[in-house]
Amino acid sequence: MVYKINILKKIIVPLLITITCSAQAQQFGGNPPSIEWKQVNTPQARVIFPTGMDSIGSRVADIIQRMNVAVLPTIGYKQKQISILLQNQTTISNAYVGLAPFRSEFYLTPEQNSFEIGSLPWADQLAIHEFRHVQQYNNFDVGLSKVLHFVFGEGGQALGNDLAVPDWFFEGDAVFNETHVSGQGRGRLPYFFNGYRALWDANRNYSWMKLRNGSLVDYVPDWYPMGYMMVAYGREKYGDDFWRKVTHDAAAYKGLFYPMQRAIKKYSGQRFDQFTADGFNHFKQVYAADRPVWNKKKHLFSSQEYPVFATDSTVIYMKSTYDRLPQFTINTNGKETKISTRSLSLDNYFDYNNGKIVYPVLHPDIRWGYRDYSELQLLDIKTGRERRLTRHTKYFSPAFSKDGAEIVAVKVDPTGKNELQIVSATDGRLITAIPNTENLFYTYPKFYSDTRLVSAVRNTAGKMSLALIDIKTGNAKYLLPFSFQPIAFPAVHDDYIYFSATAGVNDRLFAVQASTGKLFAIDNSGLGKYQPTVAANKMAWVEFTAFGYQLKEEDSHPDQWTVLPDNKLPGALPDFNVASLERDSSTDLLPAIPAKPMPVTNYNKAYHLFNFHSLTPDFSDPNYTVTLEGENVLNTFQSRVLFNYNRDEGYKDFGFDAVYGALFPYLSAGFDYTLDRRANYQGINVYWNESDIHGGLQLPFNLSSGKQLTALSVSSSVHFAATSFQQQYQRILNQSYTYLNNTITFTNSIQQARKDIYPQFGQTLALNYKTAVSGLTATQFLALGRFYLPGIFANNSLIISAAHQQKGQENVINYSNDFPFSRGYTAENLHEMDKLGADYHFPIAYPDAGIANTVYFLRIRGNLFFDYTRGSYYYTKSILLKNNFRSAGAELYFDTKWFNQQPLTFGVRYSRLLDNDIFGGGGPNLIEVILPVSFF
């Protein structure tokens, strides 16, 4: 992972590089040392996995090996082996491929919602999607991107690729690949296009820049469906090699400015804006005959999900808005009342019975970042009180029995084993684990009766059906033929099982009568319909709109449903008029790849421990730094070699640092050597060199639970420092000493709503104590605290800050100064300093507008501040002086995106100094530009 630090500067420095490598959800030192690693090594990929995951590791390696050759002609023929880590300890469903370092990680817990990603076996899905990104990076190392790679390493290529090739192509091309080589893929799922279809149906004709950059006010789909539509249209109209030629020219910067747009025009003959309009129109035509009309007056995003009838007139659902955190809401005759804010969770799913709500909450491990849990939590809707029902479990999609005494949930083990378990709704005790003899993957189980469950299931080929499952034996009775049409959200009422399923270009509502096996179509129009719930005489569901999921209700009339012949879902997965999905020999390649074992060997945890990948410049006047960054594939060892030049003094600093994170404490060590330090001594410039050898440990704790995001870090390091002056001053000025640097940091906050600038409630506390233990006397104590409170209006934030720093009176040396001095003043490292501050942050406007596909303004916000610092310093050894340093002012911030994908916040600050700046300054009024100036 490439980390960047934003530094506030008083002057504008040349903004040479503003794009960084995309930060992925990596966890340094995230796996416990007890995990032993195996590998399957092929020319295309080194697949690394925990012991016991041999079959999945072999499957991933074999898919990549066979698919690689078949699809290379559409992206390019360059190949470089990548390391792929299979992570099985986390409950998160995700994956990434990244540069700096060049590696990939697959998070192996599958999604419950088959509409969202599809129903293919999860490891297969990740292999056919993520390895396309590997092929992209391998073939985008050309032209100017290759020059940047040569100079700055992998981080340089990432910079060049990010600026030239947009994220919509990276993901759209990968989605096309997954759709092309399989019988499913997101390019065949109506759910995937819901966002754009909803915008078109509501006549929300947003600009290209708004569609690219999103909004804090309006719903805007992400870049995946946009990318797929553009890629599919390009291949459909201009041939399968169209994007290979376009991206080669773009990554090489042929034309330099706007290289992607220039390349598209070169190979299509169309202006970029016309090309994108035609791409959208290709898919709009698919829905031309089915265009419902939504309420055009509605504007603000407000989503209602997973409705459950409490009575005929009362519905409970999850409500999400951009202003507030997701909350359980009860609606009685149209009047909404908040029940409780949802705890940290992976989705909005829940079930309800007799005054109780059960839902899965995300609970991270206290130390290991790749290990987390999905635990069941009960909420009493009358009192709002919650209690954790299970601990250290991996349960998904829980549902109550009819009497509310038991809960069924899907359990997914780190080994990949999947089963249904029934637990007590009183104490979480395991009652029974249901055998899974057919190796099904269960989703959204419900109690059908005291002896049977119903669940949407996936078989080993990724096809789906609806199954009645015997609780004692695990035997399944399939109510529908298996197909690639996704099925989800079953709901039971009397003898009927209601559910959502894909039928052609829409997701529809259906019902099966369990006693007869008859299949009924409940509706035949409108956008996607999901999450049905039924009361005695009413039925409700949600439909996706341009303003989120909207609750729909109507009287239930089974006599008006349409009986479907052969108990078969109508239609099939659509291709949305993209014939190029079936144009070459790699079409539907995945089913032809047999499951076979491949050679498995041990993976050495020390392999490529020093894996230097990027040369990172960081110019923050007067310091000009270049760092050689390193990180091993397992993400347990980070190393860096740096050189820094200080323009003020002219000194040169060489350093090496390393951190080992595979043990419970992080272990760190390093060395710094500084040449040609300079200072005035008795009217004469004297020069000296400095050295610092250090080592230490850090204990990072993740204490997050429920609604709180909490972290605690305790660290201590020992430094041996020495100075070596020029010869005539060595006897009187040379010194060596050892000191300890001890730090405790604590952070705690609630989650943030989309439009929140800062958390509505939160605290941060940092304590640092440095003390010499040999060679001389020197101490310094620093305490920092920030307290986050809600403002007067929604999404406003009041921040109260406090700080205290004190040095020992007999200090022989000065430690580094991290005290947050009052804004506007020349900061000095005084003997004792105390500070109180207040900030009030508030949004001003949401422009949702941009300039020339270069800069896009999401939000303009302001901040009013007041700082009060009281400083004490020794004028002579016996005279202690005290001064106030008060300032007040305002800041104006612009939250922007550059080049349609890179977020960047900058601003301007006006400070009014209420006291004299006795250490310098230019008067009582100061205007500063606030810029992030770190590169990469």
mmCIF file with all atom_site columns, C-alpha atoms in Angstrom, residues 351 353-354 356-358 376-379 387-390 398-408 421-431 447:
data_model
loop_
_atom_site.group_PDB
_atom_site.id
_atom_site.type_symbol
_atom_site.label_atom_id
_atom_site.label_alt_id
_atom_site.label_comp_id
_atom_site.label_asym_id
_atom_site.label_entity_id
_atom_site.label_seq_id
_atom_site.pdbx_PDB_ins_code
_atom_site.Cartn_x
_atom_site.Cartn_y
_atom_site.Cartn_z
_atom_site.occupancy
_atom_site.B_iso_or_equiv
_atom_site.pdbx_formal_charge
_atom_site.auth_seq_id
_atom_site.auth_comp_id
_atom_site.auth_asym_id
_atom_site.auth_atom_id
_atom_site.pdbx_PDB_model_num
ATOM 1  C CA . ASP A 1 351 ? -35.328 -9.934  10.032 1.00 0.00 ? 351 ASP A CA 1
ATOM 2  C CA . ASN A 1 353 ? -40.412 -11.113 14.766 1.00 0.00 ? 353 ASN A CA 1
ATOM 3  C CA . ASN A 1 354 ? -42.569 -10.117 17.722 1.00 0.00 ? 354 ASN A CA 1
ATOM 4  C CA . LYS A 1 356 ? -37.275 -8.125  18.018 1.00 0.00 ? 356 LYS A CA 1
ATOM 5  C CA . ILE A 1 357 ? -34.899 -7.445  15.128 1.00 0.00 ? 357 ILE A CA 1
ATOM 6  C CA . VAL A 1 358 ? -31.953 -9.697  14.343 1.00 0.00 ? 358 VAL A CA 1
ATOM 7  C CA . LEU A 1 376 ? -25.781 -11.869 15.345 1.00 0.00 ? 376 LEU A CA 1
ATOM 8  C CA . GLN A 1 377 ? -27.248 -8.922  17.226 1.00 0.00 ? 377 GLN A CA 1
ATOM 9  C CA . LEU A 1 378 ? -30.735 -8.522  18.700 1.00 0.00 ? 378 LEU A CA 1
ATOM 10 C CA . LEU A 1 379 ? -32.550 -5.197  18.871 1.00 0.00 ? 379 LEU A CA 1
ATOM 11 C CA . ARG A 1 387 ? -27.320 -7.190  22.731 1.00 0.00 ? 387 ARG A CA 1
ATOM 12 C CA . ARG A 1 388 ? -24.825 -9.392  20.972 1.00 0.00 ? 388 ARG A CA 1
ATOM 13 C CA . LEU A 1 389 ? -26.237 -12.884 20.549 1.00 0.00 ? 389 LEU A CA 1
ATOM 14 C CA . THR A 1 390 ? -23.155 -14.685 19.198 1.00 0.00 ? 390 THR A CA 1
ATOM 15 C CA . PRO A 1 398 ? -30.379 -14.588 9.916  1.00 0.00 ? 398 PRO A CA 1
ATOM 16 C CA . ALA A 1 399 ? -34.130 -15.243 10.107 1.00 0.00 ? 399 ALA A CA 1
ATOM 17 C CA . PHE A 1 400 ? -36.504 -16.005 12.986 1.00 0.00 ? 400 PHE A CA 1
ATOM 18 C CA . SER A 1 401 ? -38.655 -19.079 13.331 1.00 0.00 ? 401 SER A CA 1
ATOM 19 C CA . LYS A 1 402 ? -42.394 -18.442 13.386 1.00 0.00 ? 402 LYS A CA 1
ATOM 20 C CA . ASP A 1 403 ? -42.509 -18.421 17.204 1.00 0.00 ? 403 ASP A CA 1
ATOM 21 C CA . GLY A 1 404 ? -39.351 -16.300 17.443 1.00 0.00 ? 404 GLY A CA 1
ATOM 22 C CA . ALA A 1 405 ? -37.541 -18.858 19.612 1.00 0.00 ? 405 ALA A CA 1
ATOM 23 C CA . GLU A 1 406 ? -34.942 -19.897 17.041 1.00 0.00 ? 406 GLU A CA 1
ATOM 24 C CA . ILE A 1 407 ? -32.845 -18.250 14.347 1.00 0.00 ? 407 ILE A CA 1
ATOM 25 C CA . VAL A 1 408 ? -31.488 -19.824 11.191 1.00 0.00 ? 408 VAL A CA 1
ATOM 26 C CA . GLN A 1 421 ? -27.178 -23.477 11.477 1.00 0.00 ? 421 GLN A CA 1
ATOM 27 C CA . ILE A 1 422 ? -30.056 -22.933 13.878 1.00 0.00 ? 422 ILE A CA 1
ATOM 28 C CA . VAL A 1 423 ? -29.309 -21.101 17.114 1.00 0.00 ? 423 VAL A CA 1
ATOM 29 C CA . SER A 1 424 ? -31.335 -20.073 20.120 1.00 0.00 ? 424 SER A CA 1
ATOM 30 C CA . ALA A 1 425 ? -32.842 -16.588 19.914 1.00 0.00 ? 425 ALA A CA 1
ATOM 31 C CA . THR A 1 426 ? -32.369 -16.299 23.676 1.00 0.00 ? 426 THR A CA 1
ATOM 32 C CA . ASP A 1 427 ? -28.667 -16.969 24.165 1.00 0.00 ? 427 ASP A CA 1
ATOM 33 C CA . GLY A 1 428 ? -27.190 -17.777 20.714 1.00 0.00 ? 428 GLY A CA 1
ATOM 34 C CA . ARG A 1 429 ? -26.589 -21.407 21.664 1.00 0.00 ? 429 ARG A CA 1
ATOM 35 C CA . LEU A 1 430 ? -26.136 -23.714 18.674 1.00 0.00 ? 430 LEU A CA 1
ATOM 36 C CA . ILE A 1 431 ? -29.173 -25.999 18.362 1.00 0.00 ? 431 ILE A CA 1
ATOM 37 C CA . PHE A 1 447 ? -38.225 -21.132 8.184  1.00 0.00 ? 447 PHE A CA 1
#
